[in-house]
């Protein structure tokens, strides 16, 4: 997903050479909705032989909310922003999504709790993004302030959507393909209603522009969203959103190789920090356990205790089973993904 969504910033930049920002967002959601609708029509996905589409009105209302906050608004913001900022910079700002998701999921919706290693991973990833941006060279970066604020606003919308989805829609018997179709399809329907405002403008179509719009809609907003929903529901919002750490790496590389944007020494370094943060946030790497107070003090008389331990069979000479008396059961670590 990081590769697909990282290339989306390139496709938006190419498409903006011939169409307006509203037409980019309009094409993205309409083509994505049509692609997902075709997939649902052919596969007819069901959960426990239930209906293909949900029947409860409240569920449709929840999908309408995430269609607005997770599709319509952020897609318009990113497309508008790329009129003023580079595709590389836009992809870098997109990496703020995980920190926004963590704040929304833990503070606003209270659906997750981060453990120590995951907090360090999120912070390491954000620090990596800062290194990629290179604030000490801020004057060398092109882009209007309002464009950058629009990118940050889109990241906030994504973070809200991840948390909202986990709070109100996770656990419902809805197939992943149907989930993605309702999300993108409702966003596309909203865009169709806004056609006179967003899409009724002259266009200049070339082969690269058309291919970029098709790839952005059918692939980046269509097929990739099925993948995204599957990961979100399996791993939880913060883990799922860490895929956006990979996005700036892909976005910067494509911007350099295809659009001729510059690549500085600090960007690969920041990318390495980002990948390290992903491994921690997804528990692929773990921090060393904290040492107890006795261990830090050095525990005088350790040799005598070791000798007593040999005779008693338990560490420190404690009689067998006595070490467990009066000890409260260890609290299980809360899994970020919410799985049992």
Coordinates of C-alpha atoms in Angstrom, one line a residue:
X1 CA 0.0 0.0 0.0
X2 CA 2.9 2.3 0.7
X3 CA 4.1 2.0 -2.9
X4 CA 0.7 2.4 -4.4
X5 CA -0.2 5.4 -2.2
X6 CA 3.2 6.9 -2.6
X7 CA 2.8 7.0 -6.3
X8 CA -0.6 8.7 -6.0
X9 CA 1.2 12.0 -5.3
X10 CA 3.1 11.6 -8.5
X11 CA -0.2 10.9 -10.4
X12 CA -1.9 13.9 -8.9
X13 CA 1.0 16.2 -9.9
X14 CA 1.0 14.9 -13.5
X15 CA -2.8 15.2 -13.8
X16 CA -2.8 18.7 -12.5
X17 CA -1.0 19.8 -15.7
X18 CA -4.3 19.4 -17.6
X19 CA -7.2 19.3 -15.1
X20 CA -8.2 21.3 -12.0
X21 CA -7.7 20.1 -8.5
X22 CA -11.5 19.4 -8.2
X23 CA -11.4 17.3 -11.3
X24 CA -8.5 15.3 -9.9
X25 CA -10.4 14.5 -6.7
X26 CA -13.7 14.0 -8.6
X27 CA -12.0 11.5 -11.0
X28 CA -10.3 9.7 -8.2
X29 CA -13.4 8.9 -6.2
X30 CA -15.7 8.3 -9.1
X31 CA -13.3 5.9 -10.8
X32 CA -12.5 4.3 -7.5
X33 CA -16.2 3.8 -6.7
X34 CA -16.9 2.3 -10.1
X35 CA -14.0 -0.1 -9.7
X36 CA -15.0 -1.3 -6.3
X37 CA -18.7 -1.5 -7.3
X38 CA -17.7 -3.8 -10.2
X39 CA -15.7 -6.0 -7.8
X40 CA -18.6 -6.2 -5.3
X41 CA -21.0 -7.0 -8.2
X42 CA -18.9 -9.8 -9.5
X43 CA -17.8 -11.4 -6.2
X44 CA -20.9 -10.7 -4.1
X45 CA -18.9 -10.9 -0.8
X46 CA -20.9 -12.0 2.3
X47 CA -20.1 -12.6 5.9
X48 CA -21.9 -15.7 7.5
X49 CA -24.3 -15.8 4.5
X50 CA -25.5 -12.3 5.4
X51 CA -26.6 -9.6 3.0
X52 CA -24.0 -8.1 0.7
X53 CA -24.9 -4.5 1.8
X54 CA -25.8 -3.6 5.4
X55 CA -29.4 -2.9 6.1
X56 CA -29.2 -0.8 9.3
X57 CA -29.5 3.0 8.7
X58 CA -27.0 3.8 11.4
X59 CA -24.4 1.8 9.5
X60 CA -25.0 3.8 6.4
X61 CA -24.7 7.0 8.4
X62 CA -21.4 5.9 9.8
X63 CA -20.2 5.2 6.2
X64 CA -21.3 8.6 5.1
X65 CA -19.2 10.2 7.9
X66 CA -16.1 8.4 6.9
X67 CA -16.7 9.0 3.2
X68 CA -16.6 12.7 3.9
X69 CA -13.7 12.8 6.4
X70 CA -11.7 10.0 4.8
X71 CA -12.3 10.6 1.1
X72 CA -13.9 13.8 0.0
X73 CA -12.2 16.3 2.2
X74 CA -8.6 14.9 2.3
X75 CA -8.6 14.1 -1.5
X76 CA -9.7 17.7 -2.2
X77 CA -7.1 19.1 0.2
X78 CA -4.2 17.1 -1.2
X79 CA -5.2 17.8 -4.8
X80 CA -5.5 21.5 -4.0
X81 CA -2.2 21.6 -2.1
X82 CA -0.2 20.0 -4.9
X83 CA -0.8 23.1 -7.0
X84 CA 1.6 24.8 -4.6
X85 CA 3.8 22.2 -3.1
X86 CA 5.9 19.4 -4.7
X87 CA 4.7 15.8 -4.8
X88 CA 7.6 14.8 -2.5
X89 CA 6.6 17.4 0.1
X90 CA 2.9 16.4 0.0
X91 CA 3.9 12.7 0.5
X92 CA 6.1 13.6 3.4
X93 CA 3.2 15.6 5.1
X94 CA 1.0 12.5 4.6
X95 CA 3.3 10.6 7.0
X96 CA 1.9 12.7 9.9
X97 CA -1.3 10.5 9.7
X98 CA -0.1 7.9 12.2
X99 CA 0.5 10.4 15.0
X100 CA -3.0 11.9 14.3
X101 CA -4.4 8.4 14.4
X102 CA -2.8 7.6 17.7
X103 CA -4.2 10.8 19.2
X104 CA -7.7 10.2 17.9
X105 CA -7.7 6.5 18.7
X106 CA -6.4 6.9 22.2
X107 CA -7.8 10.2 23.4
X108 CA -10.9 11.0 21.3
X109 CA -12.3 7.5 20.6
X110 CA -10.5 5.5 23.3
X111 CA -10.3 2.3 21.3
X112 CA -6.6 1.7 21.7
X113 CA -3.8 2.0 24.2
X114 CA -0.2 2.3 23.1
X115 CA 2.5 0.3 25.0
X116 CA 6.0 1.7 25.5
X117 CA 7.7 0.2 22.5
X118 CA 4.9 1.4 20.2
X119 CA 5.1 4.9 21.5
X120 CA 8.8 4.9 20.8
X121 CA 8.1 3.6 17.3
X122 CA 5.6 6.3 16.6
X123 CA 8.1 9.0 17.9
X124 CA 10.9 7.5 15.9
X125 CA 8.8 7.5 12.7
X126 CA 7.8 11.1 13.2
X127 CA 11.5 12.1 13.9
X128 CA 12.4 10.3 10.7
X129 CA 9.8 12.4 8.8
X130 CA 11.4 15.5 10.4
X131 CA 14.8 14.4 9.1
X132 CA 13.3 13.8 5.6
X133 CA 11.8 17.3 5.6
X134 CA 15.1 18.8 6.7
X135 CA 13.9 21.9 8.6
X136 CA 17.4 23.4 8.6
X137 CA 17.0 23.7 4.9
X138 CA 13.4 24.9 5.0
X139 CA 14.1 27.9 2.8
X140 CA 15.2 25.5 0.0
X141 CA 11.9 23.7 0.0
X142 CA 9.3 25.0 -2.5
X143 CA 5.7 25.3 -1.4
X144 CA 3.2 27.7 -0.2
X145 CA 2.3 27.8 3.5
X146 CA -1.4 27.3 2.8
X147 CA -0.6 24.3 0.7
X148 CA 1.4 22.7 3.5
X149 CA -1.4 23.4 6.0
X150 CA -3.8 21.8 3.6
X151 CA -1.7 18.6 3.6
X152 CA -1.6 18.6 7.4
X153 CA -5.4 19.1 7.4
X154 CA -5.8 16.0 5.2
X155 CA -3.6 14.0 7.6
X156 CA -5.9 15.1 10.5
X157 CA -8.9 13.9 8.5
X158 CA -7.3 10.5 7.9
X159 CA -6.4 10.1 11.6
X160 CA -10.0 10.9 12.5
X161 CA -11.3 8.4 10.0
X162 CA -9.1 5.6 11.3
X163 CA -10.3 6.2 14.8
X164 CA -13.9 6.6 13.9
X165 CA -13.9 3.4 11.8
X166 CA -12.5 1.4 14.7
X167 CA -14.9 2.9 17.2
X168 CA -18.2 2.5 15.2
X169 CA -17.7 0.0 12.4
X170 CA -15.1 -2.6 13.4
X171 CA -16.6 -5.9 14.3
X172 CA -19.6 -5.5 12.1
X173 CA -20.4 -8.4 9.7
X174 CA -19.4 -6.5 6.6
X175 CA -17.0 -8.0 4.0
X176 CA -13.8 -6.0 3.3
X177 CA -14.7 -5.4 -0.4
X178 CA -18.2 -4.1 0.6
X179 CA -16.6 -2.0 3.3
X180 CA -14.3 -0.3 0.8
X181 CA -17.1 0.1 -1.8
X182 CA -19.4 1.8 0.7
X183 CA -16.6 4.1 1.8
X184 CA -15.3 5.1 -1.7
X185 CA -18.7 4.7 -3.4
X186 CA -20.4 7.2 -1.1
X187 CA -17.5 9.5 -1.6
X188 CA -17.9 9.2 -5.4
X189 CA -21.7 9.9 -5.1
X190 CA -21.0 13.1 -3.1
X191 CA -18.5 14.1 -5.9
X192 CA -21.2 13.5 -8.5
X193 CA -23.5 15.8 -6.6
X194 CA -20.7 18.4 -6.6
X195 CA -20.0 18.0 -10.4
X196 CA -21.2 21.5 -11.3
X197 CA -18.9 23.0 -8.7
X198 CA -15.8 20.8 -9.0
X199 CA -15.7 19.2 -12.4
X200 CA -17.4 21.6 -14.8
X201 CA -14.2 23.2 -16.1
X202 CA -12.1 23.0 -19.4
X203 CA -9.6 20.2 -19.5
X204 CA -6.5 19.4 -21.5
X205 CA -6.1 15.6 -21.8
X206 CA -2.9 13.8 -22.8
X207 CA -2.0 10.2 -22.5
X208 CA 0.1 10.7 -19.3
X209 CA -2.8 12.7 -17.7
X210 CA -5.4 10.1 -18.6
X211 CA -3.2 7.2 -17.4
X212 CA -2.5 9.1 -14.2
X213 CA -6.2 9.7 -13.5
X214 CA -7.0 6.1 -14.2
X215 CA -4.2 4.8 -12.0
X216 CA -5.1 7.2 -9.2
X217 CA -8.8 6.2 -9.3
X218 CA -8.9 2.5 -10.2
X219 CA -5.7 1.4 -8.5
X220 CA -4.8 3.9 -5.7
X221 CA -8.4 4.6 -4.7
X222 CA -10.1 1.4 -5.8
X223 CA -8.2 -1.9 -5.4
X224 CA -5.8 -0.5 -2.7
X225 CA -8.7 0.4 -0.4
X226 CA -9.8 -3.2 -0.1
X227 CA -6.3 -4.0 1.0
X228 CA -6.4 -1.0 3.4
X229 CA -9.7 -2.0 5.0
X230 CA -8.4 -5.6 5.5
X231 CA -5.3 -4.4 7.2
X232 CA -7.2 -1.8 9.3
X233 CA -9.7 -4.4 10.7
X234 CA -7.0 -6.9 11.4
X235 CA -4.2 -4.7 12.9
X236 CA -6.1 -1.8 14.4
X237 CA -6.0 1.9 13.3
X238 CA -2.6 3.0 14.5
X239 CA -0.8 -0.1 13.2
X240 CA -2.7 0.1 9.9
X241 CA -1.9 3.8 9.5
X242 CA 1.8 3.3 9.9
X243 CA 1.9 2.3 6.3
X244 CA 1.9 6.0 5.6
X245 CA 5.4 6.1 6.9
X246 CA 6.5 4.3 3.7
X247 CA 4.6 6.8 1.6
X248 CA 7.1 9.7 1.8
X249 CA 10.0 7.3 0.9
X250 CA 8.2 6.2 -2.3
X251 CA 6.9 9.7 -3.0
X252 CA 10.3 11.3 -2.7
X253 CA 11.9 8.7 -4.9
X254 CA 9.3 9.0 -7.6
X255 CA 9.5 12.8 -7.5
X256 CA 13.3 12.6 -7.9
X257 CA 13.4 10.0 -10.7
X258 CA 10.4 11.1 -12.7
X259 CA 9.7 14.8 -11.9
X260 CA 13.3 15.8 -11.4
X261 CA 12.8 16.9 -7.8
X262 CA 16.0 17.1 -5.7
X263 CA 17.1 14.5 -3.2
X264 CA 19.3 15.5 -0.3
X265 CA 21.5 13.4 2.0
X266 CA 19.1 13.6 4.9
X267 CA 16.1 12.1 3.1
X268 CA 17.5 8.5 2.9
X269 CA 18.6 8.8 6.6
X270 CA 15.1 9.9 7.5
X271 CA 13.6 7.0 5.5
X272 CA 15.7 4.5 7.6
X273 CA 14.4 6.0 10.8
X274 CA 10.9 5.7 9.5
X275 CA 11.3 2.0 8.7
X276 CA 12.8 1.5 12.2
X277 CA 9.7 3.2 13.7
X278 CA 7.4 0.9 11.7
X279 CA 9.1 -2.2 13.0
X280 CA 8.6 -1.0 16.6
X281 CA 5.1 0.2 16.1
X282 CA 4.1 -3.1 14.6
X283 CA 6.0 -5.1 17.3
X284 CA 8.4 -6.6 14.8
X285 CA 11.1 -5.2 17.1
X286 CA 10.9 -4.9 20.9
X287 CA 12.7 -2.6 23.3
X288 CA 14.7 -4.2 26.1
X289 CA 12.6 -4.7 29.3
X290 CA 12.9 -2.2 32.1
X291 CA 15.3 -3.2 34.8
X292 CA 13.8 -3.4 38.4
X293 CA 15.2 -1.3 41.2
X294 CA 17.0 -4.3 42.8
X295 CA 18.7 -5.1 39.5
X296 CA 19.8 -1.4 39.1
X297 CA 21.3 -1.3 42.7
X298 CA 23.4 -4.4 42.0
X299 CA 21.8 -6.5 44.8
X300 CA 24.6 -6.9 47.4
X301 CA 25.2 -10.4 48.5
X302 CA 24.3 -11.8 45.1
X303 CA 26.9 -14.6 45.4
X304 CA 25.3 -15.8 48.7
X305 CA 21.9 -15.6 47.2
X306 CA 23.1 -17.6 44.2
X307 CA 24.4 -20.3 46.5
X308 CA 21.1 -20.4 48.4
X309 CA 19.3 -20.6 45.2
X310 CA 21.1 -23.8 44.2
X311 CA 20.0 -25.5 47.4
X312 CA 16.4 -24.3 47.3
X313 CA 15.7 -24.6 43.5
X314 CA 14.4 -21.1 43.1
X315 CA 16.1 -17.7 42.5
X316 CA 17.4 -16.0 45.6
X317 CA 16.9 -19.0 47.8
X318 CA 13.1 -18.6 48.0
X319 CA 11.4 -21.9 48.8
X320 CA 9.6 -23.4 45.8
X321 CA 6.2 -21.8 45.1
X322 CA 6.7 -19.2 47.8
X323 CA 7.8 -16.6 45.3
X324 CA 4.2 -16.6 43.9
X325 CA 2.5 -16.0 47.2
X326 CA 0.9 -12.6 47.6
X327 CA 1.9 -11.6 44.0
X328 CA -1.0 -10.2 41.9
X329 CA -1.4 -11.7 38.4
X330 CA 0.5 -9.9 35.7
X331 CA -1.7 -7.6 33.7
X332 CA -1.8 -8.8 30.1
X333 CA -0.3 -6.4 27.6
X334 CA -3.0 -4.7 25.6
X335 CA -2.6 -5.6 21.9
X336 CA -2.7 -2.5 19.7
X337 CA -4.7 -4.3 17.1
X338 CA -7.5 -5.1 19.5
X339 CA -7.3 -8.9 18.8
X340 CA -7.8 -11.4 21.5

